[in-house]
Amino acid sequence: MASQGFWSLGAEDAGANPGSQSPSATLLNVGEVEKAADPAAKQPPEAEEAAGSCGSCGCNKSCNCTKAPLVFSDLYSTDLLPALDSDAKTMTFLQEVVDILLAYIVESFDRDTKVIDFHYPNELMQMNNWELQGEPASLDDILVSCRATLKYAIKTAHPRFTYEVAPVFVLLEYVTLKKMREIIGWPDGRGDGIFSPGGAISNMYAMLLARFKMFPEVKEKGMSSVPRLVAFTSEHSHFSIKKGAAALGIGTESVICIKVDESGKMIPADLERRILEAKQNGFVPFFVSATAGTTVYGAFDPLIDISDICKKYDVWMHVDGAWGGSLLMSRRHRWKLDGVDRQGLMQNCNQMHACYLFQQDKHYDLSYDTGDKAMQCGRHVDIFKLWLMWRAKVEHAAL
C-alpha cells in the first residue's frame, strides 16, 4: 500500500506556505523524523484540503478525486513510466523507495542501532525470498526486497563501523550467478564466478585463470618460470585482450590475431593453422578468446568449431560476452551462443590466504566468503542493480 512519501504529491500547495520546509530542508533534518508530532497542532485549512485530496488519489496536484490509494501488490514494472498515464504511479512508487532509503540513513547514524543485523548465510537465505523466479515480481515485492536488503546489509555510515563484508550482496551474487550458469547450460548451475567492473577486467581475469591452469607456479615464481606463452583472438576482438596481456607480463606481441570472414567472424581454420605454427616455433598456446558480439560488426564467432579446436590442442577457451552475452536470456537469439556451455580455479588462482581477513574458522559455509576470489580488495555493489531488475522484469528478459 502506498504511503505519503518524502516528497508530498501536494508539494506545490505546501510551497505557498512560507513556514513549510522544502524537500532539501527535510533531508537535512532527517534526524528529526522520529520526533513525535503534536497531535493538537492545527494545520492550515489549505494543508488539510491538500492532504485530504492528494493523500487518497496519488495526483501530483490538489484536486477533488476519490481514487483509492495505490496498491503495489497489483502493479508491476510495466505499469510505470514510460507506460501511458503512469506519472502518478511512478511518482508514488519512487516516493516509497526514497522513504526506504531515508529510514536506512537515519538508522545508520544512530549509535544505539547495530552495525549489522548478523545472521549466518543459511539463515539469511531462509529469511527472505532472494531467488530469481520465473515470473516478474510485483512492485510491492520489489519494495519488500529493498527493505530486506538494507535491513541485513552493513551500515557503513554507522559511527561504530570498522570493516565487514557484504552478507546480503554476496547471497544475491550467489543466486544470480547460479541462475546464469543454469541458463548457459551447466548442470545444476555448478561453477564459479564473481561480478567484475566491466568487460576489460573480465577478459583479464580469463587470461589470468588460463595461465594459472596451465602453469600454477607462475603465481609465486612469475613469468620467468614459464615458457613463452601465446594467446589468440580475432582481428575484430576488443583491444582489452592485448591490454590484459600487457598487464600480466605476457606482452602484446604474444597475442596473435586470427583472420575473420566477410561478416567479421573468426575463421576456425586460420585459428588452427596459427596454433600449429606457434607450437612449431616453440611457443605454448594457452588461451583463445572468442567474441560473442564484436564491437563494430556485432559478429558472433563460431563457438562450437572454436571449442573443438581448443579441446584438440588443450587450450583454454574464453568467450568475451560483454557486447552480446546477454542474448543468453533471449529465447529467439540465444542460438548465437551455442557452444558457450563447453567452457569450464578462480579461488586458487587469486587467493592470497590473508587469514586476518578471510578466517578459516568461521561458523558457516566458507564458500560464501568470496573476497579472496577477486584481484580487487573491495568491489562495487554491481549485483543489486541486475538482481532487482531481473526480479521486476524477468518475463520480459527472455524474448
GROMACS .gro file of C-alpha atoms in nm:
model
  399
    1MET     CA    1   0.000   0.000   0.000
    2ALA     CA    2   0.135   0.342  -0.090
    3SER     CA    3   0.209   0.591   0.186
    4GLN     CA    4   0.258   0.968   0.194
    5GLY     CA    5   0.621   0.984   0.087
    6PHE     CA    6   0.921   1.202   0.147
    7TRP     CA    7   0.819   1.443  -0.127
    8SER     CA    8   0.447   1.500  -0.087
    9LEU     CA    9   0.247   1.480  -0.407
   10GLY     CA   10   0.086   1.805  -0.291
   11ALA     CA   11   0.424   1.978  -0.275
   12GLU     CA   12   0.310   2.270  -0.490
   13ASP     CA   13   0.048   2.364  -0.229
   14ALA     CA   14   0.299   2.335   0.054
   15GLY     CA   15   0.530   2.572  -0.131
   16ALA     CA   16   0.276   2.850  -0.085
   17ASN     CA   17   0.316   2.830   0.292
   18PRO     CA   18   0.622   3.032   0.398
   19GLY     CA   19   0.655   2.822   0.715
   20SER     CA   20   0.676   2.488   0.533
   21GLN     CA   21   1.001   2.308   0.465
   22SER     CA   22   1.137   2.224   0.122
   23PRO     CA   23   1.241   1.866   0.040
   24SER     CA   24   1.607   1.967   0.079
   25ALA     CA   25   1.538   2.113   0.424
   26THR     CA   26   1.358   1.795   0.522
   27LEU     CA   27   1.655   1.588   0.405
   28LEU     CA   28   1.896   1.798   0.611
   29ASN     CA   29   1.686   1.734   0.920
   30VAL     CA   30   1.636   1.358   0.885
   31GLY     CA   31   1.746   1.318   1.247
   32GLU     CA   32   1.422   1.483   1.348
   33VAL     CA   33   1.192   1.237   1.173
   34GLU     CA   34   1.125   1.021   1.476
   35LYS     CA   35   1.019   1.308   1.699
   36ALA     CA   36   0.652   1.274   1.778
   37ALA     CA   37   0.432   1.533   1.615
   38ASP     CA   38   0.199   1.739   1.832
   39PRO     CA   39  -0.146   1.585   1.777
   40ALA     CA   40  -0.311   1.907   1.888
   41ALA     CA   41  -0.129   2.116   1.629
   42LYS     CA   42  -0.377   2.269   1.388
   43GLN     CA   43  -0.282   2.265   1.021
   44PRO     CA   44  -0.385   2.545   0.788
   45PRO     CA   45  -0.711   2.474   0.602
   46GLU     CA   46  -0.533   2.461   0.267
   47ALA     CA   47  -0.291   2.199   0.401
   48GLU     CA   48  -0.581   1.989   0.535
   49GLU     CA   49  -0.751   2.012   0.198
   50ALA     CA   50  -0.436   1.910   0.014
   51ALA     CA   51  -0.378   1.617   0.248
   52GLY     CA   52  -0.739   1.505   0.216
   53SER     CA   53  -0.742   1.509  -0.163
   54CYS     CA   54  -0.390   1.424  -0.273
   55GLY     CA   55  -0.327   1.170   0.001
   56SER     CA   56  -0.605   0.949  -0.129
   57CYS     CA   57  -0.559   0.960  -0.503
   58GLY     CA   58  -0.191   0.999  -0.581
   59CYS     CA   59  -0.234   1.304  -0.803
   60ASN     CA   60   0.055   1.548  -0.835
   61LYS     CA   61  -0.161   1.848  -0.750
   62SER     CA   62  -0.454   1.937  -0.529
   63CYS     CA   63  -0.785   1.801  -0.658
   64ASN     CA   64  -1.118   1.650  -0.552
   65CYS     CA   65  -1.053   1.298  -0.682
   66THR     CA   66  -1.194   0.999  -0.497
   67LYS     CA   67  -0.945   0.745  -0.632
   68ALA     CA   68  -0.828   0.476  -0.389
   69PRO     CA   69  -0.463   0.468  -0.277
   70LEU     CA   70  -0.228   0.269  -0.496
   71VAL     CA   71  -0.196  -0.099  -0.413
   72PHE     CA   72   0.153  -0.201  -0.525
   73SER     CA   73   0.076  -0.570  -0.494
   74ASP     CA   74  -0.139  -0.529  -0.806
   75LEU     CA   75   0.121  -0.332  -1.003
   76TYR     CA   76   0.434  -0.433  -1.195
   77SER     CA   77   0.729  -0.258  -1.358
   78THR     CA   78   0.529  -0.233  -1.681
   79ASP     CA   79   0.277  -0.010  -1.503
   80LEU     CA   80   0.543   0.259  -1.451
   81LEU     CA   81   0.685   0.511  -1.695
   82PRO     CA   82   0.705   0.504  -1.993
   83ALA     CA   83   0.362   0.334  -1.973
   84LEU     CA   84   0.067   0.555  -2.065
   85ASP     CA   85  -0.091   0.756  -1.780
   86SER     CA   86   0.164   0.625  -1.531
   87ASP     CA   87   0.307   0.952  -1.398
   88ALA     CA   88   0.130   0.940  -1.061
   89LYS     CA   89   0.203   0.569  -1.012
   90THR     CA   90   0.571   0.622  -1.090
   91MET     CA   91   0.597   0.923  -0.858
   92THR     CA   92   0.430   0.738  -0.572
   93PHE     CA   93   0.649   0.431  -0.618
   94LEU     CA   94   0.966   0.642  -0.623
   95GLN     CA   95   0.850   0.817  -0.306
   96GLU     CA   96   0.828   0.477  -0.137
   97VAL     CA   97   1.184   0.399  -0.247
   98VAL     CA   98   1.309   0.734  -0.113
   99ASP     CA   99   1.131   0.672   0.218
  100ILE     CA  100   1.308   0.337   0.250
  101LEU     CA  101   1.645   0.499   0.183
  102LEU     CA  102   1.581   0.781   0.429
  103ALA     CA  103   1.482   0.537   0.703
  104TYR     CA  104   1.806   0.347   0.638
  105ILE     CA  105   2.014   0.666   0.651
  106VAL     CA  106   1.856   0.778   0.978
  107GLU     CA  107   1.913   0.437   1.135
  108SER     CA  108   2.273   0.424   1.007
  109PHE     CA  109   2.366   0.733   1.207
  110ASP     CA  110   2.202   0.608   1.527
  111ARG     CA  111   2.464   0.485   1.773
  112ASP     CA  112   2.202   0.274   1.951
  113THR     CA  113   2.144   0.054   1.646
  114LYS     CA  114   2.353  -0.243   1.536
  115VAL     CA  115   2.620  -0.204   1.270
  116ILE     CA  116   2.484  -0.526   1.122
  117ASP     CA  117   2.185  -0.745   1.195
  118PHE     CA  118   2.401  -1.056   1.163
  119HIS     CA  119   2.272  -1.396   1.053
  120TYR     CA  120   2.456  -1.695   0.914
  121PRO     CA  121   2.427  -1.734   0.534
  122ASN     CA  122   2.195  -2.035   0.553
  123GLU     CA  123   1.970  -1.846   0.796
  124LEU     CA  124   1.972  -1.533   0.582
  125MET     CA  125   1.880  -1.738   0.276
  126GLN     CA  126   1.564  -1.853   0.456
  127MET     CA  127   1.463  -1.512   0.591
  128ASN     CA  128   1.368  -1.363   0.256
  129ASN     CA  129   1.293  -1.485  -0.094
  130TRP     CA  130   1.621  -1.397  -0.266
  131GLU     CA  131   1.583  -1.647  -0.552
  132LEU     CA  132   1.514  -1.536  -0.908
  133GLN     CA  133   1.170  -1.662  -1.011
  134GLY     CA  134   1.014  -1.737  -1.347
  135GLU     CA  135   0.756  -1.459  -1.317
  136PRO     CA  136   0.803  -1.084  -1.259
  137ALA     CA  137   0.767  -0.966  -0.902
  138SER     CA  138   0.504  -0.706  -0.812
  139LEU     CA  139   0.613  -0.358  -0.712
  140ASP     CA  140   0.518  -0.447  -0.356
  141ASP     CA  141   0.760  -0.741  -0.368
  142ILE     CA  142   1.029  -0.511  -0.507
  143LEU     CA  143   0.982  -0.273  -0.214
  144VAL     CA  144   0.996  -0.566   0.029
  145SER     CA  145   1.323  -0.676  -0.134
  146CYS     CA  146   1.468  -0.326  -0.098
  147ARG     CA  147   1.377  -0.314   0.271
  148ALA     CA  148   1.517  -0.661   0.338
  149THR     CA  149   1.839  -0.585   0.153
  150LEU     CA  150   1.905  -0.275   0.361
  151LYS     CA  151   1.790  -0.440   0.684
  152TYR     CA  152   2.059  -0.708   0.665
  153ALA     CA  153   2.328  -0.503   0.491
  154ILE     CA  154   2.627  -0.348   0.666
  155LYS     CA  155   2.561   0.008   0.781
  156THR     CA  156   2.884   0.159   0.652
  157ALA     CA  157   2.779   0.508   0.769
  158HIS     CA  158   2.734   0.388   1.128
  159PRO     CA  159   2.956   0.572   1.380
  160ARG     CA  160   3.086   0.236   1.506
  161PHE     CA  161   3.151   0.084   1.162
  162THR     CA  162   3.500  -0.059   1.112
  163TYR     CA  163   3.514  -0.334   0.848
  164GLU     CA  164   3.298  -0.621   0.734
  165VAL     CA  165   3.185  -0.795   0.421
  166ALA     CA  166   2.854  -0.761   0.237
  167PRO     CA  167   2.636  -1.052   0.353
  168VAL     CA  168   2.323  -0.970   0.152
  169PHE     CA  169   2.503  -0.882  -0.170
  170VAL     CA  170   2.714  -1.199  -0.153
  171LEU     CA  171   2.390  -1.400  -0.143
  172LEU     CA  172   2.244  -1.202  -0.433
  173GLU     CA  173   2.561  -1.261  -0.636
  174TYR     CA  174   2.544  -1.631  -0.548
  175VAL     CA  175   2.183  -1.685  -0.659
  176THR     CA  176   2.221  -1.468  -0.973
  177LEU     CA  177   2.540  -1.635  -1.096
  178LYS     CA  178   2.390  -1.979  -1.028
  179LYS     CA  179   2.083  -1.885  -1.233
  180MET     CA  180   2.303  -1.754  -1.514
  181ARG     CA  181   2.504  -2.076  -1.521
  182GLU     CA  182   2.179  -2.275  -1.542
  183ILE     CA  183   2.075  -2.063  -1.842
  184ILE     CA  184   2.413  -2.127  -2.007
  185GLY     CA  185   2.352  -2.498  -1.962
  186TRP     CA  186   2.594  -2.605  -1.690
  187PRO     CA  187   2.439  -2.892  -1.487
  188ASP     CA  188   2.259  -2.767  -1.176
  189GLY     CA  189   2.424  -2.429  -1.224
  190ARG     CA  190   2.753  -2.564  -1.094
  191GLY     CA  191   3.060  -2.348  -1.141
  192ASP     CA  192   3.222  -2.039  -1.002
  193GLY     CA  193   3.244  -1.668  -1.071
  194ILE     CA  194   3.215  -1.313  -0.948
  195PHE     CA  195   3.087  -0.985  -1.087
  196SER     CA  196   3.358  -0.752  -1.218
  197PRO     CA  197   3.359  -0.381  -1.307
  198GLY     CA  198   3.341  -0.444  -1.681
  199GLY     CA  199   3.437  -0.647  -1.986
  200ALA     CA  200   3.803  -0.542  -1.989
  201ILE     CA  201   3.864  -0.670  -1.636
  202SER     CA  202   3.663  -0.986  -1.712
  203ASN     CA  203   3.887  -1.058  -2.012
  204MET     CA  204   4.197  -1.013  -1.799
  205TYR     CA  205   4.052  -1.246  -1.534
  206ALA     CA  206   4.004  -1.508  -1.805
  207MET     CA  207   4.363  -1.477  -1.923
  208LEU     CA  208   4.485  -1.493  -1.564
  209LEU     CA  209   4.289  -1.814  -1.500
  210ALA     CA  210   4.404  -1.974  -1.825
  211ARG     CA  211   4.769  -1.909  -1.738
  212PHE     CA  212   4.723  -2.038  -1.383
  213LYS     CA  213   4.555  -2.359  -1.501
  214MET     CA  214   4.842  -2.444  -1.734
  215PHE     CA  215   5.124  -2.315  -1.514
  216PRO     CA  216   5.012  -2.273  -1.149
  217GLU     CA  217   5.369  -2.198  -1.042
  218VAL     CA  218   5.354  -1.862  -1.220
  219LYS     CA  219   5.151  -1.723  -0.929
  220GLU     CA  220   5.454  -1.739  -0.699
  221LYS     CA  221   5.754  -1.753  -0.933
  222GLY     CA  222   5.645  -1.515  -1.207
  223MET     CA  223   5.678  -1.525  -1.585
  224SER     CA  224   6.043  -1.631  -1.573
  225SER     CA  225   5.927  -1.977  -1.461
  226VAL     CA  226   5.717  -2.048  -1.772
  227PRO     CA  227   5.790  -2.078  -2.144
  228ARG     CA  228   5.687  -1.815  -2.399
  229LEU     CA  229   5.305  -1.810  -2.394
  230VAL     CA  230   5.084  -1.703  -2.683
  231ALA     CA  231   4.716  -1.612  -2.692
  232PHE     CA  232   4.478  -1.599  -2.988
  233THR     CA  233   4.187  -1.371  -3.068
  234SER     CA  234   4.015  -1.242  -3.381
  235GLU     CA  235   4.120  -0.933  -3.576
  236HIS     CA  236   3.792  -0.772  -3.470
  237SER     CA  237   3.817  -0.851  -3.099
  238HIS     CA  238   3.825  -0.588  -2.826
  239PHE     CA  239   4.156  -0.413  -2.754
  240SER     CA  240   4.131  -0.519  -2.389
  241ILE     CA  241   4.273  -0.862  -2.482
  242LYS     CA  242   4.607  -0.704  -2.570
  243LYS     CA  243   4.581  -0.469  -2.273
  244GLY     CA  244   4.536  -0.769  -2.043
  245ALA     CA  245   4.837  -0.942  -2.198
  246ALA     CA  246   5.045  -0.632  -2.132
  247ALA     CA  247   4.929  -0.605  -1.770
  248LEU     CA  248   5.000  -0.973  -1.698
  249GLY     CA  249   5.352  -0.959  -1.843
  250ILE     CA  250   5.266  -1.181  -2.139
  251GLY     CA  251   5.322  -0.899  -2.388
  252THR     CA  252   5.112  -0.763  -2.670
  253GLU     CA  253   5.334  -0.933  -2.930
  254SER     CA  254   5.225  -1.265  -2.780
  255VAL     CA  255   4.864  -1.200  -2.884
  256ILE     CA  256   4.811  -1.349  -3.230
  257CYS     CA  257   4.519  -1.206  -3.428
  258ILE     CA  258   4.315  -1.456  -3.632
  259LYS     CA  259   4.157  -1.366  -3.965
  260VAL     CA  260   3.783  -1.304  -3.993
  261ASP     CA  261   3.539  -1.369  -4.276
  262GLU     CA  262   3.332  -1.106  -4.458
  263SER     CA  263   3.081  -1.091  -4.171
  264GLY     CA  264   3.350  -1.040  -3.907
  265LYS     CA  265   3.353  -1.392  -3.761
  266MET     CA  266   3.676  -1.565  -3.664
  267ILE     CA  267   3.786  -1.824  -3.922
  268PRO     CA  268   3.842  -2.155  -3.733
  269ALA     CA  269   4.078  -2.293  -3.999
  270ASP     CA  270   4.308  -1.994  -3.958
  271LEU     CA  271   4.298  -2.039  -3.580
  272GLU     CA  272   4.413  -2.399  -3.608
  273ARG     CA  273   4.685  -2.303  -3.857
  274ARG     CA  274   4.824  -2.034  -3.625
  275ILE     CA  275   4.815  -2.266  -3.320
  276LEU     CA  276   5.021  -2.527  -3.508
  277GLU     CA  277   5.257  -2.258  -3.632
  278ALA     CA  278   5.312  -2.127  -3.278
  279LYS     CA  279   5.385  -2.476  -3.144
  280GLN     CA  280   5.637  -2.538  -3.422
  281ASN     CA  281   5.816  -2.216  -3.324
  282GLY     CA  282   5.849  -2.333  -2.964
  283PHE     CA  283   5.571  -2.119  -2.818
  284VAL     CA  284   5.298  -2.252  -2.587
  285PRO     CA  285   4.936  -2.172  -2.690
  286PHE     CA  286   4.742  -2.124  -2.367
  287PHE     CA  287   4.441  -1.903  -2.440
  288VAL     CA  288   4.184  -1.842  -2.714
  289SER     CA  289   3.940  -1.555  -2.678
  290ALA     CA  290   3.629  -1.589  -2.893
  291THR     CA  291   3.389  -1.298  -2.916
  292ALA     CA  292   3.011  -1.301  -2.874
  293GLY     CA  293   2.929  -0.973  -3.045
  294THR     CA  294   3.228  -0.782  -3.183
  295THR     CA  295   3.244  -0.409  -3.116
  296VAL     CA  296   3.196  -0.285  -3.473
  297TYR     CA  297   3.018  -0.562  -3.668
  298GLY     CA  298   2.835  -0.727  -3.379
  299ALA     CA  299   2.963  -1.061  -3.511
  300PHE     CA  300   2.945  -1.386  -3.314
  301ASP     CA  301   3.243  -1.616  -3.358
  302PRO     CA  302   3.161  -1.984  -3.434
  303LEU     CA  303   3.193  -2.106  -3.075
  304ILE     CA  304   3.137  -2.477  -3.137
  305ASP     CA  305   3.411  -2.501  -3.403
  306ILE     CA  306   3.649  -2.294  -3.190
  307SER     CA  307   3.574  -2.511  -2.887
  308ASP     CA  308   3.657  -2.827  -3.083
  309ILE     CA  309   3.996  -2.683  -3.179
  310CYS     CA  310   4.069  -2.575  -2.822
  311LYS     CA  311   3.989  -2.922  -2.692
  312LYS     CA  312   4.206  -3.077  -2.961
  313TYR     CA  313   4.512  -2.875  -2.858
  314ASP     CA  314   4.431  -2.841  -2.486
  315VAL     CA  315   4.395  -2.463  -2.493
  316TRP     CA  316   4.172  -2.259  -2.258
  317MET     CA  317   3.872  -2.113  -2.442
  318HIS     CA  318   3.723  -1.783  -2.324
  319VAL     CA  319   3.413  -1.612  -2.465
  320ASP     CA  320   3.406  -1.233  -2.443
  321GLY     CA  321   3.033  -1.171  -2.399
  322ALA     CA  322   3.046  -0.806  -2.293
  323TRP     CA  323   2.854  -0.696  -2.603
  324GLY     CA  324   2.633  -0.993  -2.694
  325GLY     CA  325   2.644  -1.230  -2.398
  326SER     CA  326   2.305  -1.107  -2.279
  327LEU     CA  327   2.147  -1.295  -2.572
  328LEU     CA  328   2.164  -1.600  -2.347
  329MET     CA  329   1.850  -1.450  -2.194
  330SER     CA  330   1.670  -1.447  -2.528
  331ARG     CA  331   1.468  -1.746  -2.646
  332ARG     CA  332   1.482  -1.612  -3.001
  333HIS     CA  333   1.853  -1.534  -3.032
  334ARG     CA  334   2.041  -1.746  -2.779
  335TRP     CA  335   2.141  -1.991  -3.054
  336LYS     CA  336   2.408  -1.738  -3.148
  337LEU     CA  337   2.597  -1.851  -2.836
  338ASP     CA  338   2.568  -2.225  -2.895
  339GLY     CA  339   2.889  -2.376  -2.765
  340VAL     CA  340   2.941  -2.138  -2.474
  341ASP     CA  341   2.844  -2.417  -2.235
  342ARG     CA  342   3.159  -2.607  -2.331
  343GLN     CA  343   3.387  -2.382  -2.127
  344GLY     CA  344   3.480  -2.471  -1.793
  345LEU     CA  345   4.006  -2.235  -1.007
  346MET     CA  346   3.914  -1.875  -0.956
  347GLN     CA  347   3.972  -1.914  -0.581
  348ASN     CA  348   4.308  -2.091  -0.611
  349CYS     CA  349   4.427  -1.851  -0.877
  350ASN     CA  350   4.366  -1.528  -0.690
  351GLN     CA  351   4.360  -1.607  -0.320
  352MET     CA  352   4.641  -1.475  -0.100
  353HIS     CA  353   4.539  -1.656   0.223
  354ALA     CA  354   4.503  -1.329   0.415
  355CYS     CA  355   4.390  -1.501   0.734
  356TYR     CA  356   4.342  -1.171   0.917
  357LEU     CA  357   4.054  -1.101   0.676
  358PHE     CA  358   3.943  -1.442   0.548
  359GLN     CA  359   3.940  -1.655   0.864
  360GLN     CA  360   3.908  -2.028   0.812
  361ASP     CA  361   3.735  -2.098   1.145
  362LYS     CA  362   3.408  -1.916   1.072
  363HIS     CA  363   3.091  -2.093   1.178
  364TYR     CA  364   2.935  -2.101   0.832
  365ASP     CA  365   3.000  -2.226   0.479
  366LEU     CA  366   3.324  -2.057   0.366
  367SER     CA  367   3.215  -2.070   0.002
  368TYR     CA  368   3.018  -1.754   0.080
  369ASP     CA  369   3.343  -1.576   0.171
  370THR     CA  370   3.418  -1.466  -0.187
  371GLY     CA  371   3.653  -1.175  -0.118
  372ASP     CA  372   3.970  -1.370  -0.198
  373LYS     CA  373   3.849  -1.461  -0.548
  374ALA     CA  374   3.890  -1.108  -0.678
  375MET     CA  375   4.201  -0.911  -0.767
  376GLN     CA  376   4.036  -0.610  -0.605
  377CYS     CA  377   4.032  -0.584  -0.229
  378GLY     CA  378   3.687  -0.429  -0.244
  379ARG     CA  379   3.423  -0.439  -0.514
  380HIS     CA  380   3.137  -0.208  -0.603
  381VAL     CA  381   2.789  -0.349  -0.544
  382ASP     CA  382   2.710  -0.413  -0.911
  383ILE     CA  383   2.492  -0.716  -0.841
  384PHE     CA  384   2.197  -0.536  -0.680
  385LYS     CA  385   2.100  -0.347  -0.997
  386LEU     CA  386   2.085  -0.664  -1.207
  387TRP     CA  387   1.919  -0.876  -0.937
  388LEU     CA  388   1.643  -0.623  -0.867
  389MET     CA  389   1.577  -0.557  -1.237
  390TRP     CA  390   1.567  -0.932  -1.305
  391ARG     CA  391   1.305  -0.981  -1.036
  392ALA     CA  392   1.095  -0.696  -1.171
  393LYS     CA  393   1.118  -0.778  -1.542
  394VAL     CA  394   1.202  -1.148  -1.569
  395GLU     CA  395   0.941  -1.244  -1.828
  396HIS     CA  396   1.048  -0.953  -2.047
  397ALA     CA  397   1.413  -1.061  -2.021
  398ALA     CA  398   1.353  -1.383  -2.218
  399LEU     CA  399   1.211  -1.276  -2.553
   0.00000   0.00000   0.00000
